[in-house]
Tab-separated table of C-alpha atoms and ligand atoms in Angstrom:
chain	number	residue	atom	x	y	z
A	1	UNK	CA	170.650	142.089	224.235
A	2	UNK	CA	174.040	143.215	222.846
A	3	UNK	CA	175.313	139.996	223.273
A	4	UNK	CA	172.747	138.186	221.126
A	5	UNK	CA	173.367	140.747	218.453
A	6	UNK	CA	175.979	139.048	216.453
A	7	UNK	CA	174.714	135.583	216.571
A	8	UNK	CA	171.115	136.734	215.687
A	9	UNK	CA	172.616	138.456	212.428
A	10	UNK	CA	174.301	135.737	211.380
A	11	UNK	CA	171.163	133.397	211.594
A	12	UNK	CA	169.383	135.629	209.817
A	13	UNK	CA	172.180	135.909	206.732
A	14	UNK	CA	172.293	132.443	207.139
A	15	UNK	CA	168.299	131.843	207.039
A	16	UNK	CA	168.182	134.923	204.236
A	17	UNK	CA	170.860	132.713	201.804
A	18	UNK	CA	169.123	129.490	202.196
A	19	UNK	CA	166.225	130.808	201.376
A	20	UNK	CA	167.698	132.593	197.849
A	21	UNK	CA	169.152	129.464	196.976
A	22	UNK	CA	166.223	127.079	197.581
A	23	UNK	CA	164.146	129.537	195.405
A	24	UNK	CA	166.739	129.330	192.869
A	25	UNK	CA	166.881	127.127	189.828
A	26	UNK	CA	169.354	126.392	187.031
A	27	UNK	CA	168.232	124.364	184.044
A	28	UNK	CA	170.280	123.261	181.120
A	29	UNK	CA	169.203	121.150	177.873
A	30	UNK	CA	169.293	121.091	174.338
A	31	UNK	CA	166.003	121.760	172.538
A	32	UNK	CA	165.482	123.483	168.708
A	33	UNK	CA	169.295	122.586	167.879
A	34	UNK	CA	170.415	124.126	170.547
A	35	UNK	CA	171.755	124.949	173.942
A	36	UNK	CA	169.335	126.619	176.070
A	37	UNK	CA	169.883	127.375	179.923
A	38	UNK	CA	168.143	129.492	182.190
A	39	UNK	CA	167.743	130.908	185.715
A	40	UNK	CA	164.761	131.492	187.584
A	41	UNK	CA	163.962	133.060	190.988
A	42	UNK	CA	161.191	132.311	193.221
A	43	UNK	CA	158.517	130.042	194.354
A	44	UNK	CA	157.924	128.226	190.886
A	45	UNK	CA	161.407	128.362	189.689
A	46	UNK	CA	161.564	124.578	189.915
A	47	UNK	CA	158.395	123.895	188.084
A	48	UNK	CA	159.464	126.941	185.978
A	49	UNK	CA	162.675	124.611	184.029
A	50	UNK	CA	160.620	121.969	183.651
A	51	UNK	CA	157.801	124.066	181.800
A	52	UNK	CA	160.329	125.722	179.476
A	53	UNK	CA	161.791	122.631	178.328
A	54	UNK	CA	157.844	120.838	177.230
A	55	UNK	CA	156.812	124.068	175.845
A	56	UNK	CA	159.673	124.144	173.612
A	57	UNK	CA	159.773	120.577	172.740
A	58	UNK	CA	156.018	121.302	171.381
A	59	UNK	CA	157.093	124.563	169.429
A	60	UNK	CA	160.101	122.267	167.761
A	61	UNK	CA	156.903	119.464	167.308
A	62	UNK	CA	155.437	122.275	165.028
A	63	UNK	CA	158.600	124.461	163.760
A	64	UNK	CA	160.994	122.116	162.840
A	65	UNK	CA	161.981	121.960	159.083
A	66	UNK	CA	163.359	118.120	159.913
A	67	UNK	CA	160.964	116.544	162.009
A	68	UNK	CA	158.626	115.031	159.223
A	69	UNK	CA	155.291	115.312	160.893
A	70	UNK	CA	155.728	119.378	161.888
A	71	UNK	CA	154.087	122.109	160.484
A	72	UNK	CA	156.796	123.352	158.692
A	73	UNK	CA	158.068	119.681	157.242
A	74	UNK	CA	154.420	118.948	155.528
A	75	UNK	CA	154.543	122.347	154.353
A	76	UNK	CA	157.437	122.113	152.280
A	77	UNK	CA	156.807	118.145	151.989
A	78	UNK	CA	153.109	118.977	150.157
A	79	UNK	CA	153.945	122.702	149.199
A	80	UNK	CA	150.316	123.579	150.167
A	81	UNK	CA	148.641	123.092	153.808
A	82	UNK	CA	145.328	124.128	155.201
A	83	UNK	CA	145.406	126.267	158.240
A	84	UNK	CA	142.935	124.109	159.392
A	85	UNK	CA	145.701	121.207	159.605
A	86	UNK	CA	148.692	123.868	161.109
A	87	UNK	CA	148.628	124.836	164.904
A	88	UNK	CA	147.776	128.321	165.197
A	89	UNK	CA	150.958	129.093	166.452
A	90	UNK	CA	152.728	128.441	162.836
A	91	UNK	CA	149.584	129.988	161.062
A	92	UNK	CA	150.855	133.090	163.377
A	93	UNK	CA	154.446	132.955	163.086
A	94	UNK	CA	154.280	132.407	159.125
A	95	UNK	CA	151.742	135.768	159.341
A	96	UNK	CA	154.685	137.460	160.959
A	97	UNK	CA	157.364	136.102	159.018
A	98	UNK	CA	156.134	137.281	156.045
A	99	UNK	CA	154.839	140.791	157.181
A	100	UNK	CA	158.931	140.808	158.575
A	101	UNK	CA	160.034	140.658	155.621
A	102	UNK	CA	158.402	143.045	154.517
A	103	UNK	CA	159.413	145.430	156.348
A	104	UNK	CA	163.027	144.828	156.128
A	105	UNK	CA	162.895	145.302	152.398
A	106	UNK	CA	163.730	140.987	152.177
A	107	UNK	CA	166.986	140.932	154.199
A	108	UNK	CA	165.017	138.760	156.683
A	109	UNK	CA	163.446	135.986	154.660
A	110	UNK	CA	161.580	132.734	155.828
A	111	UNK	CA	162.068	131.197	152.345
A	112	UNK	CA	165.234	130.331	151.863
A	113	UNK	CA	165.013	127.030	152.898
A	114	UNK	CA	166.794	125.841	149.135
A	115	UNK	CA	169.704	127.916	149.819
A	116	UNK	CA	170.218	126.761	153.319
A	117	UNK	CA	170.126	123.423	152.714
A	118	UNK	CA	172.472	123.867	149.675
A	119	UNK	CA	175.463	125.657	151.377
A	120	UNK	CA	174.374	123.091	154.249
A	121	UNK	CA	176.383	125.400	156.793
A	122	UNK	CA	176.782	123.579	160.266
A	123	UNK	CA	175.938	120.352	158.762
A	124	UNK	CA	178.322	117.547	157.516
A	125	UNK	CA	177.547	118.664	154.622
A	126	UNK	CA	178.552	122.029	154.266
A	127	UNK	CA	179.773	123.513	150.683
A	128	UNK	CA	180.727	125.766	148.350
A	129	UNK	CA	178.328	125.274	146.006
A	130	UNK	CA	178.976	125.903	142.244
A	131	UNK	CA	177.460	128.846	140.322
A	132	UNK	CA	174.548	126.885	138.379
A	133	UNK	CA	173.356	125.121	141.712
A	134	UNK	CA	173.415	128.425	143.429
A	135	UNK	CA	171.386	130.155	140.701
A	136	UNK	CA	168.845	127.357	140.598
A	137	UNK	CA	168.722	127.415	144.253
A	138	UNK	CA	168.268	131.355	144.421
A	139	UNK	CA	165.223	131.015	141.935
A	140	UNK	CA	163.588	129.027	144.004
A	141	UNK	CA	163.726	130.883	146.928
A	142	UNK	CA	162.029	134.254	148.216
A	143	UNK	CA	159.237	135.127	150.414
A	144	UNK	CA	157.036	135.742	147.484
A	145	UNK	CA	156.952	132.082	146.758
A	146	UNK	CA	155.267	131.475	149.935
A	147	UNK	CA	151.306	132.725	149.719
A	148	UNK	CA	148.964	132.717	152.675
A	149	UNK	CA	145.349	132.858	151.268
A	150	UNK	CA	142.038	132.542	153.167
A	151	UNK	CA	142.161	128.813	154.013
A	152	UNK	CA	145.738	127.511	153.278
A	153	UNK	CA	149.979	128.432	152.676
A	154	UNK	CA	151.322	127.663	149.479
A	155	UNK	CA	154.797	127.460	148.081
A	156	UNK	CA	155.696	127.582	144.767
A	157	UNK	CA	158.504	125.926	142.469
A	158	UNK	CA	159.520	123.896	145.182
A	159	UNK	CA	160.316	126.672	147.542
A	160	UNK	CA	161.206	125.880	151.185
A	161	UNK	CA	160.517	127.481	154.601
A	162	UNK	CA	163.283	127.976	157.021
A	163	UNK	CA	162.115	129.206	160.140
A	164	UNK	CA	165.475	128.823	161.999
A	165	UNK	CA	165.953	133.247	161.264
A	166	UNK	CA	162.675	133.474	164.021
A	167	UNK	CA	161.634	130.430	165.529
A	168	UNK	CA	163.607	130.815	168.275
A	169	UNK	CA	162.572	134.411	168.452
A	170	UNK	CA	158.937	133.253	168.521
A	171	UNK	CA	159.690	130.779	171.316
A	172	UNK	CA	161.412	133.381	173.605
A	173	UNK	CA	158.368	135.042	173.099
A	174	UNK	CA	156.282	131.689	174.274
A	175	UNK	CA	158.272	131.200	176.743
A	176	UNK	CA	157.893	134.526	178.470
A	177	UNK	CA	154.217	133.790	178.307
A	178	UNK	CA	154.765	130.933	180.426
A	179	UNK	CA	156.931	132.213	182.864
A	180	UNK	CA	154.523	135.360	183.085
A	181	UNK	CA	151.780	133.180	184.060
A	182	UNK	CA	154.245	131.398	186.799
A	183	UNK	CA	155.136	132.341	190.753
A	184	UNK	CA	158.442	134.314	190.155
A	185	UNK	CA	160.259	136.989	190.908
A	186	UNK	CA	162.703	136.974	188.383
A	187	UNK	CA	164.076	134.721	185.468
A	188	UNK	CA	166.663	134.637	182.631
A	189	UNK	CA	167.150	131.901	179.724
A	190	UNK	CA	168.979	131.606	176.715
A	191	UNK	CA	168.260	129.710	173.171
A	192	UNK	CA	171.345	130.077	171.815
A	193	UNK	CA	172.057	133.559	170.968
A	194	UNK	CA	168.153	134.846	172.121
A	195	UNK	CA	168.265	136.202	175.737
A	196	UNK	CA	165.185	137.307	177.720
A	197	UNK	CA	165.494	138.701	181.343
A	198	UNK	CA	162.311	138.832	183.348
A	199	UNK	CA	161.647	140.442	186.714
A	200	UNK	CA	164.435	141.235	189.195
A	201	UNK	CA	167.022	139.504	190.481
A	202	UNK	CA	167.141	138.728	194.392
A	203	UNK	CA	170.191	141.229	195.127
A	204	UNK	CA	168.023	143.936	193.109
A	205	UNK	CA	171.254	144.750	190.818
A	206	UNK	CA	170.270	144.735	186.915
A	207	UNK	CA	170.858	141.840	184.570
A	208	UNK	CA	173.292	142.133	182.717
A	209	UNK	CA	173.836	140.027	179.496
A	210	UNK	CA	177.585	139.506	178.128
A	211	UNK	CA	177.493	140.440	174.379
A	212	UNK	CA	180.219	137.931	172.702
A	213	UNK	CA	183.399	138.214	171.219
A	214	UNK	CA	183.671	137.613	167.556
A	215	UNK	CA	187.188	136.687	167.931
A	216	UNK	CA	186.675	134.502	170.364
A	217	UNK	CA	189.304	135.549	172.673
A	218	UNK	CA	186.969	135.914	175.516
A	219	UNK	CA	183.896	135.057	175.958
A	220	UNK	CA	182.326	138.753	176.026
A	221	UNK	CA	183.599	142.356	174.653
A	222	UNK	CA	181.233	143.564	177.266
A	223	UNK	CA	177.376	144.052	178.428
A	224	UNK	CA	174.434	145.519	178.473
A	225	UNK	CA	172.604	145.670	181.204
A	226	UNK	CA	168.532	145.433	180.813
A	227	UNK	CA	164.999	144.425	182.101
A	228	UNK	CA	162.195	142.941	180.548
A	229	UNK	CA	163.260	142.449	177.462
A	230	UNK	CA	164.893	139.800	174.534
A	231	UNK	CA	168.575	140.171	173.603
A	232	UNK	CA	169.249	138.690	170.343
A	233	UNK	CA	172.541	138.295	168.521
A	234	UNK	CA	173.188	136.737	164.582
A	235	UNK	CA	176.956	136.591	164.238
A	236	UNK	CA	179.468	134.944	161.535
A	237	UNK	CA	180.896	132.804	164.374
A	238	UNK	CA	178.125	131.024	165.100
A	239	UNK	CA	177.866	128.367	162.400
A	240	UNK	CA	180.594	128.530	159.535
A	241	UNK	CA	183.609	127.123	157.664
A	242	UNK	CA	186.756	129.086	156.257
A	243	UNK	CA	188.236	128.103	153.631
A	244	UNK	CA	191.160	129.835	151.831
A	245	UNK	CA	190.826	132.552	154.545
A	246	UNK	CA	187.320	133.339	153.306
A	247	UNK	CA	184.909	132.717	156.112
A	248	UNK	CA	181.021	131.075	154.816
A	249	UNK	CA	178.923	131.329	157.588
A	250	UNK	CA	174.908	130.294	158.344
A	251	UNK	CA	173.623	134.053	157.238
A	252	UNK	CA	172.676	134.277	153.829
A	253	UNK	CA	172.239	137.518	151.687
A	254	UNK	CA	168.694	137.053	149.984
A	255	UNK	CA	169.478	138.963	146.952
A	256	UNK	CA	172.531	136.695	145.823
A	257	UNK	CA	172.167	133.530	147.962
A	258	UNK	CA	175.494	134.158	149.293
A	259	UNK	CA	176.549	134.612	153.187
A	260	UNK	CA	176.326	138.289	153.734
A	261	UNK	CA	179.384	140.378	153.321
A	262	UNK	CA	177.837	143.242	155.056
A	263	UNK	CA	181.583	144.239	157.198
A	264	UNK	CA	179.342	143.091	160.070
A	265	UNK	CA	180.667	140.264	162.987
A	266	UNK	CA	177.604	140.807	164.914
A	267	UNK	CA	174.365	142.806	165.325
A	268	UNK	CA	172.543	142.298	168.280
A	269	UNK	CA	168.874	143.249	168.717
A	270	UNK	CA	167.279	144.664	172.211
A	271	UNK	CA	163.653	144.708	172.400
A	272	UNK	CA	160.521	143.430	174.460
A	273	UNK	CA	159.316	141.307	171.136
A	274	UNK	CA	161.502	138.401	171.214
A	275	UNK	CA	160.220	137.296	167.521
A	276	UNK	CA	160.771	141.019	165.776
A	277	UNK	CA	164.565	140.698	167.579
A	278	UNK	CA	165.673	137.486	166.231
A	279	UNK	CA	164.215	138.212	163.221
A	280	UNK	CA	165.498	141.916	162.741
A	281	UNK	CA	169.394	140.446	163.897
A	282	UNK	CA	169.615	138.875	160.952
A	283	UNK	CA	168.250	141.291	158.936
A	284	UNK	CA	170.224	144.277	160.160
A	285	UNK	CA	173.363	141.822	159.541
A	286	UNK	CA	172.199	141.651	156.330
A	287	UNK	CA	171.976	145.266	155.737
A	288	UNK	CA	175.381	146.508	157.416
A	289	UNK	CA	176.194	148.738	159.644
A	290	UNK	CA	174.825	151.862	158.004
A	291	UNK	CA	171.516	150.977	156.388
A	292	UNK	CA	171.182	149.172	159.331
A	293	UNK	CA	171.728	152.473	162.358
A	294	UNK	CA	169.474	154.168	159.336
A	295	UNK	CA	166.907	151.673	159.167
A	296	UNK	CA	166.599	151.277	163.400
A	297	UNK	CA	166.320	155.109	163.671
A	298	UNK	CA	163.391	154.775	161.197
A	299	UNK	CA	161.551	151.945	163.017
A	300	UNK	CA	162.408	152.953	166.202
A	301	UNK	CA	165.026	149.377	166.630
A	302	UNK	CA	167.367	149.498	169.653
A	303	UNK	CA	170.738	147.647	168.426
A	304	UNK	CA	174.343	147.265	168.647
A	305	UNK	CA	176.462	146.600	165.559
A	306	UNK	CA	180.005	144.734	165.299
A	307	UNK	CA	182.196	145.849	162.697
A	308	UNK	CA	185.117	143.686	160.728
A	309	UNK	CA	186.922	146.085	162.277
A	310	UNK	CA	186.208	145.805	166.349
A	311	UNK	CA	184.346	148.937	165.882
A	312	UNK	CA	181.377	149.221	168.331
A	313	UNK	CA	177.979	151.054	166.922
A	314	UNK	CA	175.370	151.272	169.017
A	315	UNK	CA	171.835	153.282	168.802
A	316	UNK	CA	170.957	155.952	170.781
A	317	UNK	CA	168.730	153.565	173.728
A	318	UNK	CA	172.200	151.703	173.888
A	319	UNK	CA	174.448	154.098	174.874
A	320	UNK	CA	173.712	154.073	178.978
A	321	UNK	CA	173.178	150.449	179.154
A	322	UNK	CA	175.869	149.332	177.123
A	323	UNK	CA	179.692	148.672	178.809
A	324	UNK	CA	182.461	147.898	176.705
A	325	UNK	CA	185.070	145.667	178.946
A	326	UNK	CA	187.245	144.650	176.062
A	327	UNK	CA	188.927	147.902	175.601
A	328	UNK	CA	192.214	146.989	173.919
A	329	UNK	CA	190.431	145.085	170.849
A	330	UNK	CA	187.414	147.023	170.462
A	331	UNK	CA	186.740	150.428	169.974
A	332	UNK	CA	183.278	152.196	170.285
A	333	UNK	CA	182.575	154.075	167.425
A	334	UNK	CA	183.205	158.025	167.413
A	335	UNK	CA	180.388	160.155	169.030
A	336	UNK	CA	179.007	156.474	171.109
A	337	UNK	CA	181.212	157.131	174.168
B	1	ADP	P1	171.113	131.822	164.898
B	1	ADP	O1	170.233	130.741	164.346
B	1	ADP	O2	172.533	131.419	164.970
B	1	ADP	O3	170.598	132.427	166.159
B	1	ADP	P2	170.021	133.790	163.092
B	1	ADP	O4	168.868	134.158	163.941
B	1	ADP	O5	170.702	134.926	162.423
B	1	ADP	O6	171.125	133.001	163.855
B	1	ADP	O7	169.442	132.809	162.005
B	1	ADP	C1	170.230	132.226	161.049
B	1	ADP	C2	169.438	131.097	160.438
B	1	ADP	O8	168.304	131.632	159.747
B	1	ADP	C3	170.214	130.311	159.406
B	1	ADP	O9	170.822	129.182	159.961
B	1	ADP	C4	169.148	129.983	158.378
B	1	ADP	O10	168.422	128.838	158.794
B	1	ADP	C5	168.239	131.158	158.412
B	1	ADP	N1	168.666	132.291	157.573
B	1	ADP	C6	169.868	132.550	156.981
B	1	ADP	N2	169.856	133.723	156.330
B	1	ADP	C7	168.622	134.258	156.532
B	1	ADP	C8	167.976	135.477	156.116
B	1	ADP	N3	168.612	136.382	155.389
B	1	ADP	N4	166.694	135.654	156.512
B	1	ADP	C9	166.048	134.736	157.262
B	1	ADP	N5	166.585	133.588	157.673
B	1	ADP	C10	167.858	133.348	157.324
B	2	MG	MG1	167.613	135.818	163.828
């Protein structure tokens, strides 16, 4: 028997790895302007890639502000739509939107589709746009131009939509509903800055999710390490220009129509709702650092904040999960250690 023992451990390591990687699958594709890739363990993980990628090409059918036939497009084409004519799904994410922002006072707002388009950030092009524009712009935007009565939605003065703050949010959120109904024992995808991590991975160690450097430098400060949930980052490195050292970039401050100045690189949002995430990363950008710790401690938000000034701030559910690799550039904040 002894002398069967080595080979019959190897065949089983060997039999064990072939069977982790033929249950594994990697997908990569661009869908809702952007890069998405995931990972998925398990007996579906083929068919799941190939599910993710048609269920979001349908949610970018519907969300899209520049695909004429969506939702969204005839909304702020006709600047009235029945529900009756919308897919439930936008009837549902609109509901949300709105009742979002809310709640974050306006920093997260679905209707500021004029000043998006004006400062054109990401796009060819992109601006600095002059005072008068701006103002006219700003007056046309807001949340309370867009009304939801019983039968329809209906914007006002011309005001546009811009899901791109929560759509993807919302779609993590499909997504996982997807992959929940799927064989698998674990999964992990990424729409841009939106992370979800499903289940367990095959070596039972915890995800872990990179949060990135705002400097660029390298590709992570450090990580968190989490289950079950959506990880969502809004940075000022994402989509901008700089130009005479100032940097514009793609997140605007509601009240003045400008890109927020908050002293924030990066907020990043941990929770199980993918949509209130995405949604509450930009808004917490928005707010800064302080309102913002203030405002998750109030609503019960899990986050981690970026300063201008490599300072780490993280909420109290952060502080065990959270490992900060970048040590020379960054800093956490006094009292996070
Ligand atoms: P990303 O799209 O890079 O993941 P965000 O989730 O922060 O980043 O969304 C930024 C996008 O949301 C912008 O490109 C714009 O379309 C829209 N947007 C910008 N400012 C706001 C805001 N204050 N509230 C809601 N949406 C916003
Ligand atoms: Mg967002």
């Amino acid at each position: 028997m002894r002398k069967w023992g080595f080979p019959a451990a190897l065949l089983l390591c060997l039999l064990v790895s072939c069977q982790t990687e033929s249950a594994v699958t990697e997908a990569s594709f661009t869908a809702m302007d952007t890069v998405v890739t995931g990972r998925f363990y398990g007996a579906e993980a083929e068919e799941a890639s190939a599910a993710i990628e048609q269920e979001l090409e349908e949610l970018e059918g519907i969300w899209s502000k520049t695909i004429p036939e969506s939702d969204v497009a005839r909304l702020n084409a006709e600047q009235e739509l029945p529900k009756d004519d919308m897919d439930d799904r936008t009837v549902a994410l609109l509901e949300r939107a709105l009742t979002l922002s809310g709640e974050s006072g306006g920093c997260f707002d679905p209707v500021l589709g004029r000043l998006v388009s004006l400062w054109g950030i990401g796009t060819e092009d992109e601006q600095i746009p002059g005072q008068e524009e701006l103002q006219q712009a700003l007056a046309q935007s807001g949340a309370g131009k867009l009304q939801e009565t019983e039968e329809d939605f209906r914007l006002q003065d011309g005001a546009q939509v811009d899901l791109g703050g929560i759509a993807k949010g919302a779609a993590t959120d499909a997504l996982r509903q997807v992959l929940d109904g799927m064989e698998l024992d674990g999964y992990q995808f990424s729409l841009g800055g939106n992370v979800y991590v499903g289940g367990k991975k095959p070596d039972g160690t915890p995800w872990r999710i990179g949060i990135n450097d705002p400097e660029g430098e390298s590709a992570y400060i450090g990580y968190l390490e989490a289950a079950d949930c959506a990880v969502v980052t809004s940075g000022d490195y994402e989509r901008y220009f700089i130009l005479d050292g100032v940097r514009y970039h793609h997140i605007l401050d509601p009240a003045d129509g400008n890109p927020a100045r908050s002293g924030l690189r990066s907020v990043t949002v941990v929770s199980a709702d993918g949509t209130l995430a995405d949604a509450m990363s930009t808004a917490l950008f928005v707010m800064g650092a302080e309102r913002g710790l203030e405002y998750c401690a109030q609503h019960g938000l899990e986050a981690l904040f970026i300063t201008e000034e490599n300072e780490v701030l993280l909420t109290g559910g952060l502080r065990e999960s959270f490992t900060l690799t970048e040590t020379e550039r960054f800093q956490l904040s006094e009292g996070m250690e």
